[in-house]
PDB file of C-alpha atoms in Angstrom:
ATOM      1  CA  ILE A 942      28.091 100.547 -34.735  1.00 78.00           C
ATOM      2  CA  THR A 943      27.532  97.733 -37.278  1.00 89.00           C
ATOM      3  CA  THR A 944      24.279  96.336 -35.770  1.00 92.00           C
ATOM      4  CA  GLY A 945      22.435  99.460 -34.477  1.00 89.00           C
ATOM      5  CA  ALA A 946      21.429  97.392 -31.431  1.00 91.00           C
ATOM      6  CA  ARG A 947      20.614  98.900 -28.074  1.00 91.00           C
ATOM      7  CA  ARG A 948      23.005  98.246 -25.124  1.00 91.00           C
ATOM      8  CA  GLY A 949      20.637  95.820 -23.370  1.00 92.00           C
ATOM      9  CA  GLU A 950      20.007  93.945 -26.598  1.00 94.00           C
ATOM     10  CA  LEU A 951      23.732  93.390 -27.071  1.00 94.00           C
ATOM     11  CA  ILE A 952      24.240  92.356 -23.433  1.00 94.00           C
ATOM     12  CA  GLY A 953      21.289  89.997 -23.691  1.00 95.00           C
ATOM     13  CA  LEU A 954      22.476  88.339 -26.909  1.00 96.00           C
ATOM     14  CA  GLN A 955      23.099  84.567 -26.534  1.00 96.00           C
ATOM     15  CA  TRP A 956      25.049  82.354 -28.907  1.00 97.00           C
ATOM     16  CA  LYS A 957      21.777  80.627 -29.972  1.00 97.00           C
ATOM     17  CA  HIS A 958      20.833  84.041 -31.482  1.00 97.00           C
ATOM     18  CA  VAL A 959      23.943  84.143 -33.713  1.00 98.00           C
ATOM     19  CA  ASP A 960      23.528  82.391 -37.042  1.00 97.00           C
ATOM     20  CA  PHE A 961      26.947  82.098 -38.677  1.00 97.00           C
ATOM     21  CA  ALA A 962      25.510  80.364 -41.799  1.00 97.00           C
ATOM     22  CA  GLU A 963      22.886  83.060 -42.411  1.00 97.00           C
ATOM     23  CA  ARG A 964      25.184  85.855 -41.214  1.00 97.00           C
ATOM     24  CA  THR A 965      22.631  87.280 -38.854  1.00 97.00           C
ATOM     25  CA  ILE A 966      21.853  87.893 -35.235  1.00 97.00           C
ATOM     26  CA  HIS A 967      18.363  87.455 -33.855  1.00 97.00           C
ATOM     27  CA  ILE A 968      17.547  90.284 -31.408  1.00 96.00           C
ATOM     28  CA  CYS A 969      14.699  88.929 -29.371  1.00 96.00           C
ATOM     29  CA  GLN A 970      15.511  89.919 -25.777  1.00 96.00           C
ATOM     30  CA  SER A 971      17.221  92.572 -23.691  1.00 94.00           C
ATOM     31  CA  MET A 972      19.081  92.509 -20.402  1.00 93.00           C
ATOM     32  CA  SER A 973      17.481  95.014 -17.972  1.00 91.00           C
ATOM     33  CA  GLU A 974      19.515  96.363 -15.084  1.00 89.00           C
ATOM     34  CA  THR A 975      17.791  98.225 -12.269  1.00 86.00           C
ATOM     35  CA  THR A 976      19.066  98.805  -8.751  1.00 82.00           C
ATOM     36  CA  GLY A 977      21.501  95.911  -8.879  1.00 77.00           C
ATOM     37  CA  GLU A 978      19.107  93.430 -10.286  1.00 88.00           C
ATOM     38  CA  ARG A 979      19.408  92.026 -13.798  1.00 90.00           C
ATOM     39  CA  THR A 980      16.686  90.248 -15.722  1.00 89.00           C
ATOM     40  CA  LEU A 981      16.086  89.210 -19.372  1.00 91.00           C
ATOM     41  CA  LYS A 982      13.069  90.864 -20.877  1.00 91.00           C
ATOM     42  CA  THR A 983      11.591  91.556 -24.260  1.00 89.00           C
ATOM     43  CA  THR A 984      13.122  94.279 -26.389  1.00 88.00           C
ATOM     44  CA  LYS A 985      12.130  97.937 -25.845  1.00 87.00           C
ATOM     45  CA  THR A 986       9.491  97.759 -28.590  1.00 83.00           C
ATOM     46  CA  MET A 987       8.569  94.147 -27.739  1.00 82.00           C
ATOM     47  CA  ALA A 988       9.463  93.183 -31.368  1.00 84.00           C
ATOM     48  CA  THR A 989      12.120  90.721 -32.490  1.00 91.00           C
ATOM     49  CA  ARG A 990      14.268  91.224 -35.539  1.00 93.00           C
ATOM     50  CA  PHE A 991      17.033  89.626 -37.580  1.00 95.00           C
ATOM     51  CA  VAL A 992      20.022  91.816 -38.296  1.00 95.00           C
ATOM     52  CA  ALA A 993      22.393  91.053 -41.101  1.00 95.00           C
ATOM     53  CA  LEU A 994      26.063  91.167 -40.218  1.00 96.00           C
ATOM     54  CA  ASP A 995      29.103  92.377 -42.098  1.00 95.00           C
ATOM     55  CA  ASP A 996      32.296  90.291 -42.619  1.00 96.00           C
ATOM     56  CA  ASP A 997      34.260  92.016 -39.861  1.00 95.00           C
ATOM     57  CA  THR A 998      31.535  91.640 -37.227  1.00 95.00           C
ATOM     58  CA  LEU A 999      30.943  88.017 -38.167  1.00 97.00           C
ATOM     59  CA  ALA A1000      34.728  87.290 -37.939  1.00 97.00           C
ATOM     60  CA  ALA A1001      34.869  89.033 -34.499  1.00 96.00           C
ATOM     61  CA  LEU A1002      32.031  86.889 -33.274  1.00 97.00           C
ATOM     62  CA  GLN A1003      33.690  83.710 -34.611  1.00 97.00           C
ATOM     63  CA  VAL A1004      36.963  84.602 -32.792  1.00 97.00           C
ATOM     64  CA  ARG A1005      34.951  85.245 -29.575  1.00 95.00           C
ATOM     65  CA  TRP A1006      33.198  81.890 -29.906  1.00 96.00           C
ATOM     66  CA  ASP A1007      36.491  80.049 -30.557  1.00 96.00           C
ATOM     67  CA  GLU A1008      38.168  81.772 -27.559  1.00 95.00           C
ATOM     68  CA  LEU A1009      35.358  81.005 -25.179  1.00 95.00           C
ATOM     69  CA  ASN A1010      35.151  77.460 -26.379  1.00 94.00           C
ATOM     70  CA  ALA A1011      38.874  76.936 -25.915  1.00 95.00           C
ATOM     71  CA  GLN A1012      38.769  78.462 -22.415  1.00 95.00           C
ATOM     72  CA  ALA A1013      35.815  76.178 -21.511  1.00 95.00           C
ATOM     73  CA  ASN A1014      37.752  73.146 -22.646  1.00 95.00           C
ATOM     74  CA  ARG A1015      40.890  74.106 -20.676  1.00 95.00           C
ATOM     75  CA  MET A1016      38.770  74.857 -17.554  1.00 94.00           C
ATOM     76  CA  ASP A1017      36.501  71.840 -18.061  1.00 95.00           C
ATOM     77  CA  VAL A1018      33.341  73.923 -17.770  1.00 94.00           C
ATOM     78  CA  ARG A1019      30.148  73.877 -19.806  1.00 92.00           C
ATOM     79  CA  PHE A1020      29.885  76.233 -22.743  1.00 93.00           C
ATOM     80  CA  GLY A1021      27.219  76.359 -25.374  1.00 92.00           C
ATOM     81  CA  MET A1022      24.457  78.083 -27.211  1.00 95.00           C
ATOM     82  CA  ASP A1023      22.716  79.312 -24.057  1.00 94.00           C
ATOM     83  CA  ASP A1024      25.835  81.288 -22.939  1.00 95.00           C
ATOM     84  CA  PHE A1025      25.954  85.019 -23.505  1.00 95.00           C
ATOM     85  CA  VAL A1026      28.084  86.502 -26.252  1.00 95.00           C
ATOM     86  CA  LEU A1027      29.240  89.184 -23.806  1.00 94.00           C
ATOM     87  CA  SER A1028      29.942  86.811 -20.977  1.00 92.00           C
ATOM     88  CA  PRO A1029      33.062  87.480 -18.797  1.00 91.00           C
ATOM     89  CA  GLY A1030      34.032  83.851 -19.459  1.00 91.00           C
ATOM     90  CA  PRO A1031      32.727  80.366 -20.165  1.00 91.00           C
ATOM     91  CA  GLY A1032      30.482  78.844 -17.548  1.00 85.00           C
ATOM     92  CA  VAL A1033      29.352  82.229 -16.214  1.00 88.00           C
ATOM     93  CA  ALA A1034      25.565  82.376 -16.031  1.00 85.00           C
ATOM     94  CA  MET A1035      25.212  86.063 -16.621  1.00 89.00           C
ATOM     95  CA  PRO A1036      26.690  88.487 -19.165  1.00 92.00           C
ATOM     96  CA  ILE A1037      28.843  91.468 -18.343  1.00 87.00           C
ATOM     97  CA  ARG A1038      27.156  94.444 -16.612  1.00 85.00           C
ATOM     98  CA  GLY A1039      26.104  97.542 -18.548  1.00 83.00           C
ATOM     99  CA  ASP A1040      28.665  99.675 -16.702  1.00 85.00           C
ATOM    100  CA  ARG A1041      31.430  97.352 -17.836  1.00 86.00           C
ATOM    101  CA  LEU A1042      30.334  97.714 -21.393  1.00 85.00           C
ATOM    102  CA  TYR A1043      30.355 101.560 -20.948  1.00 83.00           C
ATOM    103  CA  LYS A1044      33.840 101.437 -19.380  1.00 87.00           C
ATOM    104  CA  THR A1045      35.200  99.261 -22.170  1.00 87.00           C
ATOM    105  CA  HIS A1046      33.705 101.594 -24.762  1.00 86.00           C
ATOM    106  CA  ARG A1047      35.207 104.638 -23.005  1.00 86.00           C
ATOM    107  CA  TRP A1048      38.604 102.900 -22.891  1.00 89.00           C
ATOM    108  CA  PHE A1049      38.627 102.199 -26.605  1.00 86.00           C
ATOM    109  CA  CYS A1050      37.573 105.807 -27.342  1.00 85.00           C
ATOM    110  CA  ASP A1051      40.347 107.088 -25.178  1.00 88.00           C
ATOM    111  CA  GLN A1052      42.854 104.819 -26.901  1.00 90.00           C
ATOM    112  CA  LEU A1053      41.728 106.220 -30.270  1.00 89.00           C
ATOM    113  CA  GLY A1054      41.658 109.824 -29.086  1.00 89.00           C
ATOM    114  CA  ILE A1055      37.881 110.008 -29.546  1.00 87.00           C
ATOM    115  CA  THR A1056      35.962 112.273 -27.170  1.00 83.00           C
ATOM    116  CA  LYS A1057      32.331 112.809 -26.366  1.00 81.00           C
ATOM    117  CA  VAL A1058      30.977 109.668 -28.002  1.00 85.00           C
ATOM    118  CA  ARG A1059      28.445 107.885 -25.793  1.00 85.00           C
ATOM    119  CA  PHE A1060      27.791 104.205 -26.308  1.00 79.00           C
ATOM    120  CA  HIS A1061      24.260 105.030 -27.573  1.00 84.00           C
ATOM    121  CA  ASP A1062      25.818 107.345 -30.159  1.00 85.00           C
ATOM    122  CA  LEU A1063      26.936 104.211 -32.002  1.00 86.00           C
ATOM    123  CA  ARG A1064      23.284 103.348 -32.595  1.00 87.00           C
ATOM    124  CA  HIS A1065      22.578 106.872 -33.850  1.00 86.00           C
ATOM    125  CA  GLY A1066      25.633 106.759 -36.015  1.00 87.00           C
ATOM    126  CA  HIS A1067      24.459 103.485 -37.580  1.00 89.00           C
ATOM    127  CA  ALA A1068      21.099 104.917 -38.464  1.00 89.00           C
ATOM    128  CA  THR A1069      22.527 108.156 -39.796  1.00 87.00           C
ATOM    129  CA  MET A1070      25.118 106.490 -41.963  1.00 89.00           C
ATOM    130  CA  LEU A1071      22.498 104.104 -43.475  1.00 91.00           C
ATOM    131  CA  LEU A1072      20.119 106.964 -44.232  1.00 88.00           C
ATOM    132  CA  GLN A1073      22.889 109.081 -45.774  1.00 85.00           C
ATOM    133  CA  ALA A1074      23.883 106.093 -47.858  1.00 88.00           C
ATOM    134  CA  GLY A1075      20.392 106.016 -49.334  1.00 87.00           C
ATOM    135  CA  VAL A1076      19.077 103.028 -47.475  1.00 91.00           C
ATOM    136  CA  ASP A1077      15.265 103.293 -47.273  1.00 90.00           C
ATOM    137  CA  LEU A1078      13.606 104.271 -44.010  1.00 89.00           C
ATOM    138  CA  ALA A1079      11.751 100.972 -43.618  1.00 91.00           C
ATOM    139  CA  THR A1080      15.032  98.959 -43.761  1.00 93.00           C
ATOM    140  CA  VAL A1081      16.726 101.264 -41.270  1.00 92.00           C
ATOM    141  CA  ALA A1082      13.774 101.033 -38.921  1.00 92.00           C
ATOM    142  CA  LEU A1083      13.843  97.229 -39.206  1.00 93.00           C
ATOM    143  CA  ARG A1084      17.535  97.069 -38.321  1.00 93.00           C
ATOM    144  CA  LEU A1085      17.003  99.376 -35.353  1.00 92.00           C
ATOM    145  CA  GLY A1086      13.793  97.670 -34.160  1.00 91.00           C
ATOM    146  CA  ASP A1087      11.986 100.962 -34.301  1.00 91.00           C
ATOM    147  CA  ASP A1088       8.946 102.332 -36.067  1.00 89.00           C
ATOM    148  CA  PRO A1089       9.758 104.207 -39.331  1.00 88.00           C
ATOM    149  CA  VAL A1090       8.010 107.350 -38.016  1.00 89.00           C
ATOM    150  CA  THR A1091      10.242 107.286 -34.902  1.00 87.00           C
ATOM    151  CA  VAL A1092      13.312 106.824 -37.033  1.00 87.00           C
ATOM    152  CA  ALA A1093      12.345 109.702 -39.350  1.00 84.00           C
ATOM    153  CA  ARG A1094      11.652 111.973 -36.410  1.00 82.00           C
ATOM    154  CA  THR A1095      14.878 111.022 -34.579  1.00 82.00           C
ATOM    155  CA  TYR A1096      17.216 111.265 -37.577  1.00 75.00           C
ATOM    156  CA  VAL A1097      15.756 114.177 -39.469  1.00 64.00           C
ATOM    157  CA  HIS A1098      18.857 116.208 -38.533  1.00 60.00           C
ATOM    158  CA  GLY A1099      20.982 114.100 -40.930  1.00 55.00           C
ATOM    159  CA  ALA A1100      18.428 114.368 -43.713  1.00 59.00           C
ATOM    160  CA  VAL A1101      19.003 117.968 -44.877  1.00 65.00           C
ATOM    161  CA  LYS A1102      21.923 117.040 -47.058  1.00 67.00           C
ATOM    162  CA  GLU A1103      19.792 114.246 -48.507  1.00 65.00           C
ATOM    163  CA  GLN A1104      16.954 116.751 -49.182  1.00 70.00           C
ATOM    164  CA  HIS A1105      19.256 118.960 -51.197  1.00 72.00           C
ATOM    165  CA  LYS A1106      20.264 115.919 -53.268  1.00 74.00           C
ATOM    166  CA  ALA A1107      16.630 115.087 -53.795  1.00 75.00           C
ATOM    167  CA  MET A1108      15.728 118.611 -54.854  1.00 78.00           C
ATOM    168  CA  LYS A1109      18.689 118.540 -57.344  1.00 82.00           C
ATOM    169  CA  ALA A1110      17.306 115.296 -58.754  1.00 82.00           C
ATOM    170  CA  ILE A1111      13.849 116.847 -59.129  1.00 86.00           C
ATOM    171  CA  GLN A1112      15.288 119.916 -60.849  1.00 86.00           C
ATOM    172  CA  GLU A1113      17.256 117.751 -63.276  1.00 86.00           C
ATOM    173  CA  ARG A1114      14.170 115.649 -64.108  1.00 84.00           C
ATOM    174  CA  LEU A1115      12.095 118.813 -64.684  1.00 87.00           C
ATOM    175  CA  ALA A1116      14.794 120.235 -66.915  1.00 87.00           C
ATOM    176  CA  GLU A1117      14.923 117.001 -68.955  1.00 85.00           C
ATOM    177  CA  ALA A1118      11.103 117.210 -69.365  1.00 80.00           C
ATOM    178  CA  GLY A1119      11.282 120.795 -70.509  1.00 76.00           C
ATOM    179  CA  GLY A1120       9.775 122.172 -67.366  1.00 61.00           C
TER     180      GLY A1120
END
């Protein structure tokens, strides 16, 4: 929920796309899965983007890196920047499958007593929370790798509350101006 990335973008993320110093990930590819075949391709919109990370996500990535690196050393296998963040283990050439990510998501939801939350809902939740927090449409679109018009059309359902706040602000300004 903290990146707004699509499933394939997360699965296709390699360690060379994680910048711990800049606190960003570079989303520049996606893992496509069709009829049992998996290939790296461009993102859905064919655009790349840098997404800023929060402290918790950055810490989780650091733990993951350290764990995989330690496993690689114990197993005496190669591990490095070309490996996938969501790899089943060090030295594995491909990341986890999409269905595995879905099953893990479902398991966590079940453990927390959360029902009816699809994995893609995390992306929608990300956008909605940003818009409700007052983040401008262009920034939200940039984080999602979408066009601002698409974001506005998709997330208009969460904007009614914000419209009421905007109208209240206009009324206050008009009252101050004597109108």
